[in-house]
Structures are given as structure tokens and as C-alpha cells.
CSV table of C-alpha atoms in Angstrom, one decimal:
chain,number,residue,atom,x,y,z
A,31,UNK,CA,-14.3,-5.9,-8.7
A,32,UNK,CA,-12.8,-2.3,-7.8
A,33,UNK,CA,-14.0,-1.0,-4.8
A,34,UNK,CA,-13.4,2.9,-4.0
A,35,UNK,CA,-13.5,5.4,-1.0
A,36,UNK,CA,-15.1,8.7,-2.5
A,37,UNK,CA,-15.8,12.0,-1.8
A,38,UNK,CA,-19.2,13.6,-2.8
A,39,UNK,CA,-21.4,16.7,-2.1
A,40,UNK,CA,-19.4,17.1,1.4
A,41,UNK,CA,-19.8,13.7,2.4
A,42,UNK,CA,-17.1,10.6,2.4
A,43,UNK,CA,-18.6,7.0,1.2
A,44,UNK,CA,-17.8,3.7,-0.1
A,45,UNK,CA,-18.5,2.2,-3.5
A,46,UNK,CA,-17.5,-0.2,-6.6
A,47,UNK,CA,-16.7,1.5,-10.0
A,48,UNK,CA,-18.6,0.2,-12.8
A,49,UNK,CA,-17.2,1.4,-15.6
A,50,UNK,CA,-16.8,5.4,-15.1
A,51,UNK,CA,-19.8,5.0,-13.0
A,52,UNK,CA,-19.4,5.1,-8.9
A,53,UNK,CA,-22.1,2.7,-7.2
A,54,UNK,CA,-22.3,3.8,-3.7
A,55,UNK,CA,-22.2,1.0,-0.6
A,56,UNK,CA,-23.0,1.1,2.9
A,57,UNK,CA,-19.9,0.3,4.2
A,58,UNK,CA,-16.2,-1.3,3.0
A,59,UNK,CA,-16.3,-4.1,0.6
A,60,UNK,CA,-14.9,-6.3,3.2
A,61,UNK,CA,-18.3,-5.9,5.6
A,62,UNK,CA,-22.0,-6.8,4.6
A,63,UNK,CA,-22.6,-4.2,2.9
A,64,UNK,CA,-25.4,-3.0,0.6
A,65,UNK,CA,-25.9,-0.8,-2.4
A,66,UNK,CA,-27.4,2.2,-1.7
A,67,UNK,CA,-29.0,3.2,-5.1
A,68,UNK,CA,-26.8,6.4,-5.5
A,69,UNK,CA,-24.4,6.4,-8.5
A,70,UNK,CA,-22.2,9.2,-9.6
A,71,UNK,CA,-19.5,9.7,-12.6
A,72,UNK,CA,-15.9,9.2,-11.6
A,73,UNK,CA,-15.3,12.4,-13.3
A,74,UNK,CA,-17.9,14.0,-10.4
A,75,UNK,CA,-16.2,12.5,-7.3
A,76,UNK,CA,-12.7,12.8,-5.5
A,77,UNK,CA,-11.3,9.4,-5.3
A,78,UNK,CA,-9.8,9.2,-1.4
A,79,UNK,CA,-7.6,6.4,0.0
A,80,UNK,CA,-9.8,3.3,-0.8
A,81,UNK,CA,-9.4,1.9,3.2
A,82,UNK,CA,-9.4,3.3,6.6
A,83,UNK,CA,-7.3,1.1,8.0
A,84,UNK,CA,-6.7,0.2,12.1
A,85,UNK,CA,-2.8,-0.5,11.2
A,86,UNK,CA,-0.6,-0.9,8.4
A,87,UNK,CA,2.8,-3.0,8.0
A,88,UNK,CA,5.2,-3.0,5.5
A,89,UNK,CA,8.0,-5.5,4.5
A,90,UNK,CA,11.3,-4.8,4.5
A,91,UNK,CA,14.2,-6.4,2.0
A,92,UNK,CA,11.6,-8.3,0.9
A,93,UNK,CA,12.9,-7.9,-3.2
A,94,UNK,CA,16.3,-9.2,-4.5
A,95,UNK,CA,17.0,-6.7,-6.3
A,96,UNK,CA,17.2,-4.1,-3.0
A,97,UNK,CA,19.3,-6.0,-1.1
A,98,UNK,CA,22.2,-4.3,-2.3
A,99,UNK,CA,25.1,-5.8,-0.4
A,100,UNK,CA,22.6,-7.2,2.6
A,101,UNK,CA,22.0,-11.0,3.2
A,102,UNK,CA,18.7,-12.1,2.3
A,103,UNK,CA,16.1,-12.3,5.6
A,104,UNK,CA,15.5,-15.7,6.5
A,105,UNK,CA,11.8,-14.4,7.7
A,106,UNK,CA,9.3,-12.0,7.0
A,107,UNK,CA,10.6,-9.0,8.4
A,108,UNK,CA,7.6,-6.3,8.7
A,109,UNK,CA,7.7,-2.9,10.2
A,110,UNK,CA,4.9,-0.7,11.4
A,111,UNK,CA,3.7,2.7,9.3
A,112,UNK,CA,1.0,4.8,11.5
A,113,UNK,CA,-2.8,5.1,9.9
A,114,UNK,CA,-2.3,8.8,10.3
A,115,UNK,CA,1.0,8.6,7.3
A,116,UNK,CA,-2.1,7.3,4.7
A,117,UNK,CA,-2.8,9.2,1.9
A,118,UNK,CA,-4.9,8.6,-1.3
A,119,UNK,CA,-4.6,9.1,-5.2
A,120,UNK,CA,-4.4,12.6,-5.9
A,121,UNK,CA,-3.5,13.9,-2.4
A,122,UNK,CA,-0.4,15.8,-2.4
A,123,UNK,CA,2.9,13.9,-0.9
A,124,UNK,CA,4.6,16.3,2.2
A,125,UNK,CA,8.5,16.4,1.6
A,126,UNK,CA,9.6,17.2,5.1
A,127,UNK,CA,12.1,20.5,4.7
A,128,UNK,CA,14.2,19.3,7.5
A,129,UNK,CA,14.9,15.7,5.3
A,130,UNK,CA,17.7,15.6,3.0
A,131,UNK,CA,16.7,12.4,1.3
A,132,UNK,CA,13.3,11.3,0.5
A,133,UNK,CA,12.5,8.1,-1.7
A,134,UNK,CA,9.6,6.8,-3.3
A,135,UNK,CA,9.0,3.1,-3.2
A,136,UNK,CA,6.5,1.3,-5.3
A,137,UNK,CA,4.7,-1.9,-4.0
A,138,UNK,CA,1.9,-3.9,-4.1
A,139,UNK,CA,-0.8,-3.5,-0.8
A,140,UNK,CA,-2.7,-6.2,0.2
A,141,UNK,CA,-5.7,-5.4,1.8
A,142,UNK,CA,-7.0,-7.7,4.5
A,143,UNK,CA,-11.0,-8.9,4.5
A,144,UNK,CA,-11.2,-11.0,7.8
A,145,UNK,CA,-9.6,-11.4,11.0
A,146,UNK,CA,-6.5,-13.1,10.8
A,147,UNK,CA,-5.0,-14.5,14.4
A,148,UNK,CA,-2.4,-17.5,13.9
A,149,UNK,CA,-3.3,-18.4,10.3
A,150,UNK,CA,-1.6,-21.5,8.6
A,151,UNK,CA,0.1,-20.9,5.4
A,152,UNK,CA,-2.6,-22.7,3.9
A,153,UNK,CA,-5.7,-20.4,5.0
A,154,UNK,CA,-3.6,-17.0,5.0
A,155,UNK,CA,-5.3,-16.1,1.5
A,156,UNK,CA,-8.6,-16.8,3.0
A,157,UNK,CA,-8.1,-13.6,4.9
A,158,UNK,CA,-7.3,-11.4,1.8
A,159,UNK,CA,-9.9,-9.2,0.7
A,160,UNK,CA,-8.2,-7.5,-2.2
A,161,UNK,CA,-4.9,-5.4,-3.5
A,162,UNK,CA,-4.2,-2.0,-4.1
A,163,UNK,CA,-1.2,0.4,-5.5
A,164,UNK,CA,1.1,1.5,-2.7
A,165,UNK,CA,3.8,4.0,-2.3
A,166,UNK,CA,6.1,3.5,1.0
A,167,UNK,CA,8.0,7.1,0.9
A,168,UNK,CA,10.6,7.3,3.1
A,169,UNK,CA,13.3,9.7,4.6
A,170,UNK,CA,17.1,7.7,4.3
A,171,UNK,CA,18.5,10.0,6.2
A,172,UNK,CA,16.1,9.7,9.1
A,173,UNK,CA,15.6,5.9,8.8
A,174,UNK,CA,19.7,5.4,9.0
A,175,UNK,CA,20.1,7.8,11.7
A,176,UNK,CA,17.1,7.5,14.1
A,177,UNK,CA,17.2,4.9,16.8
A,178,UNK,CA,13.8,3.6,15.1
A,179,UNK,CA,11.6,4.2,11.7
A,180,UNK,CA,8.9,6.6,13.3
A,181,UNK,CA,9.2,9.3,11.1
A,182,UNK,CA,11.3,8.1,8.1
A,183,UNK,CA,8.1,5.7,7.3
A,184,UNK,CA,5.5,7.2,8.9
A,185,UNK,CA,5.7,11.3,8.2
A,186,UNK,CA,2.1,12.4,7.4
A,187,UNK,CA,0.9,11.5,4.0
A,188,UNK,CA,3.9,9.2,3.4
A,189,UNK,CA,1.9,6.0,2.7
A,190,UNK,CA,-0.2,6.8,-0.6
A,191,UNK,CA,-2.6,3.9,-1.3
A,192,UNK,CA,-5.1,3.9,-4.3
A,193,UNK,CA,-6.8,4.6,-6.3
A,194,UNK,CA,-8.9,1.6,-5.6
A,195,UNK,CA,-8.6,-2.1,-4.2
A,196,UNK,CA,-9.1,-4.7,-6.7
A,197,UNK,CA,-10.4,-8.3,-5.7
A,198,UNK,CA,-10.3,-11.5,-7.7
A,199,UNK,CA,-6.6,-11.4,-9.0
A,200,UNK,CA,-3.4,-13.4,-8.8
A,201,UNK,CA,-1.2,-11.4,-6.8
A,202,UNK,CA,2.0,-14.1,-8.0
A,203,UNK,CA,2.4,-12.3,-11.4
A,204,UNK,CA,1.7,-8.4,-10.9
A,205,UNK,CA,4.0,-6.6,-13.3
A,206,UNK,CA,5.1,-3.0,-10.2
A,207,UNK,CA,6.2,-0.1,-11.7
A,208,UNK,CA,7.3,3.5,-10.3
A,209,UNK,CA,7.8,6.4,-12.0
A,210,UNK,CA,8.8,10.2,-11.1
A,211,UNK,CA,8.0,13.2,-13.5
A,212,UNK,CA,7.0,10.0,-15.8
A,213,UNK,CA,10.4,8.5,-16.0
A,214,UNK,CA,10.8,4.9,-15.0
A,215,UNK,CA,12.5,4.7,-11.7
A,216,UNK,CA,11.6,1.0,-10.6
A,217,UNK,CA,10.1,-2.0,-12.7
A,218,UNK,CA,9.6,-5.9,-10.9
A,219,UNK,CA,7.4,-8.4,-11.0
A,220,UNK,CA,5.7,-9.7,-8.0
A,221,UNK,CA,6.9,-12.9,-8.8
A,222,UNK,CA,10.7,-11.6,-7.4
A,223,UNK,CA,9.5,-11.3,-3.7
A,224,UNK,CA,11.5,-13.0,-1.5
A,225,UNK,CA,8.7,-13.7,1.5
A,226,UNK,CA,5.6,-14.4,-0.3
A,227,UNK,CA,2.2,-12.8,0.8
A,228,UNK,CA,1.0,-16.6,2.1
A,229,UNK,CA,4.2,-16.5,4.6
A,230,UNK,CA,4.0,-13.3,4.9
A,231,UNK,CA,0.6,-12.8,6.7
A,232,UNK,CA,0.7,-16.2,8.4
A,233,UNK,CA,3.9,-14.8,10.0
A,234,UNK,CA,2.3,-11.7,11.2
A,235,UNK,CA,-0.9,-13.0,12.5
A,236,UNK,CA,1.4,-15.3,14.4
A,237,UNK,CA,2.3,-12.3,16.8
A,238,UNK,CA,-0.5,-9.7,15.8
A,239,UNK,CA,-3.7,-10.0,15.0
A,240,UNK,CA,-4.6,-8.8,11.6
A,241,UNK,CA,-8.3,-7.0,10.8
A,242,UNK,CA,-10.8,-6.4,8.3
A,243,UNK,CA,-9.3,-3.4,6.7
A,244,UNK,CA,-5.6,-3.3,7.8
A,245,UNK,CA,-3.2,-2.8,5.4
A,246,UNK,CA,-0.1,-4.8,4.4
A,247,UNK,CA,3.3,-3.3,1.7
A,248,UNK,CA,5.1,-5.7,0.4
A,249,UNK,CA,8.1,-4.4,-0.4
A,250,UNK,CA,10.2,-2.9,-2.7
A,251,UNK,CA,12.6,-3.4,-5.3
A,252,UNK,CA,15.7,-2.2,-7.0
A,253,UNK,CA,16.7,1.8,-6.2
A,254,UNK,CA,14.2,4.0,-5.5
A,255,UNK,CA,14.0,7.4,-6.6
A,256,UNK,CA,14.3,10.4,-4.4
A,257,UNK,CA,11.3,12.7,-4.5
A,258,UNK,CA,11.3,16.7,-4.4
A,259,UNK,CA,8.4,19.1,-3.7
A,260,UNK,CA,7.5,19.8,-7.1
A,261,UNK,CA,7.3,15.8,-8.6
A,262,UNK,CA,4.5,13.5,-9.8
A,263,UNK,CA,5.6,9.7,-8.7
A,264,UNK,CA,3.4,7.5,-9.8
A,265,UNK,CA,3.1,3.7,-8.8
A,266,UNK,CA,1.5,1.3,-11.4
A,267,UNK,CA,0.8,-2.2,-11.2
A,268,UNK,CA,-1.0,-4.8,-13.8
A,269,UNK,CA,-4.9,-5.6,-13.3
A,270,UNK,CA,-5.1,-2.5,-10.9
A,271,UNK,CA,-4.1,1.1,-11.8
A,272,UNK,CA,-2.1,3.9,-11.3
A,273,UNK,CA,-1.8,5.5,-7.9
A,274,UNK,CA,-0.4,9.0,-8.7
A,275,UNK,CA,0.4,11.8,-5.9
A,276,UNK,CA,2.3,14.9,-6.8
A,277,UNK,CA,5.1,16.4,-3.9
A,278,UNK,CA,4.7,19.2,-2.1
């Protein structure tokens, strides 16, 4: 199923796209929700991040293929990015004038559908709800010369999510691919992470609890293209979409 975030006759709401048709819900997919009986044409609605998140994480290194020169982590090794940097489908990407660098990095989001608090490896996909197209922007220059990653991950708008979240997939064989001005700047394979999503949220909820709603990136791979004010960057990935933002 694809569930959506949606904006329509001034008001926000929740659905699940049918087809090109929007099915309006009472609340996130992850809760009890209910249909409410309104439908709308996607064409008629602006899509808006699909989650409201209470925190979002992201992996770092988590891709052979960024390494570069850098050993391999022997953990998970997550960073925070603030719930005021999300952004959805559509919405324009801030490049801070003050940056001389900033990247676009395409990766899988997995969205989590129940508390998680100390989860085994063998439970952790129990507490998945679903997976969604992410774009992890970042300023180099800021994240190699700041003390810590504050702004270089977490600049307003500079986590893009969207255009839906998708349940009911295999997240082991996701074919990730980023483009800017519609030239190929990353391609990988889920199947290349280093920390898979299993260990990955078993490790987190080890230390932090992880809610209904909260957000996880799982890293990037290869090079990742700088962005300018100006550029569409799109991020597509297999069995979900096309999350597309253009820079401002």
C-alpha cells in the first residue's frame, strides 16, 4: 500500500493512493486509523512529506562504495537530523548562500510503525511500518569544519522525504538511484549496505527509543553530487517512486 500526507482545500490530511485516486484517513497509516469517505485526484492535491516525524536518524558510511579511503564501521553508526530540516516532494531544497559545497545523497527511509525500546535483531522488522525515498543534503564544508553536524545535516528543508511510504516490500533488493538536472549521479542496490536495517534499528533502540513515525536514512553510496540553487535532484528507488525537489 502507499500511504500519503496531502494537502487539500486549506487543510493537511492523511491518506492511501489508489490508483490516481487519494482515499483520505483519520490519522498516519501506522495508528488505527479509519477512512473517512473523502477521495480526491492526485492531480487535485499537493503531496507533502508523507510523515511527521518526532526524530529522524541517519547512517553514516553505511555503503562501500563511500568509504573512499575510510575503514569500514564495525557498528551502526547513526547521526541525528532535526524534524524541522524535513521537506516533501515538490518542496523547494534551500542552498544556504554562506555554504560552498552542498551534496545530495540518495537513500532509502525506513519508516518506523511501533515503539521500538531494546529490540532483538529478530523482532527489529516487527517495528517497521513502511519505506520511503530520501534525500540526506548536506553542506561538506560545514560538516568537515564544524565541531558537530547541526547544520551541515540539518539546514531547513535539507531532509526531503516522499512522495509516499510504501508497506509490504523487501527492503534487501531496492535498486537507489539519484539524479541532478536528470543525469545519473548515484546508482546502488540496497543489497550493498554495510549495517543492515535489522542491525540497524536493533542498535538504536538499544540507546533510544524509536516511535511510531520516526524516521530512519540509511545511507549513501558512491559520490554524491553537489547541488546549486537552480537544480532538480531527484532520488528514485524500485517498488516506491521518485522523490523530486528542485534548489533554491
Amino acid at each position: 500500500m502507499k500511504f500519503v500526507r496531502f494537502s487539500a482545500g486549506g487543510s493537511n490530511s492523511y491518506g492511501i493512493l489508489d490508483g490516481d485516486t487519494v482515499k483520505a484517513i483519520s490519522g498516519p497509516g501506522y495508528s488505527d486509523y479509519s477512512e473517512t469517505g473523502a477521495t480526491h485526484a492526485l492531480a487535485d492535491v499537493t503531496l507533502l512529506a508523507p510523515v511527521e516525524p518526532n526524530k529522524m536518524l541517519a547512517m553514516a558510511l553505511n555503503y562501500g562504495s563511500h568509504l573512499h579511503d575510510a575503514p569500514a564501521p564495525e557498528r551502526p553508526e547513526p547521526f541525528l537530523k532535526s524534524e524541522t530540516s524535513l521537506a516533501g516532494t515538490g518542496d523547494t531544497i534551500r542552498i544556504p548562500s554562506d555554504s560552498e559545497k552542498v551534496d545530495a545523497e540518495a537513500e532509502l527511509v525506513v519508516v518506523i510503525g511501533k515503539t521500538a525500546t531494546n529490540v532483538s535483531l529478530g523482532d527489529a522488522m516487527d517495528h517497521v511500518f513502511g519505506y520511503s525515498c530520501g534525500n540526506d543534503v548536506s553542506a561538506r564544508d560545514w560538516q568537515a569544519g564544524d565541531t558537530s553536524w547541526w547544520r551541515a545535516k540539518s539546514s531547513d528543508t535539507f531532509s526531503p522525504i516522499g512522495p509516499w511510504i510504501v508497506t509490504g516490500i523487501d527492503p534487501t533488493n531496492l535498486d537507489i538511484e539519484g539524479r541532478i538536472n536528470g543525469v545519473a549521479a548515484q546508482n546502488c542496490n540496497t543489497s550493498e549496505m554495510i549495517h543492515d536495517i535489522p542491525k540497524t534499528i536493533s542498535f538504536i533502540s538499544k540507546y533510544m527509543t524509536l516511535e511510531p513515525g520516526d524516521c530512519i536514512f540509511t545511507g549513501t553510496s558512491g559520490t554524491a553530487g553537489q547541488i546549486k540553487p537552480g537544480d532538480t535532484v531527484e532520488v528514485e528507488i524500485s517498488q516506491i517512486g521518485t522523490l523530486s525537489n528542485i534548489c533554491g
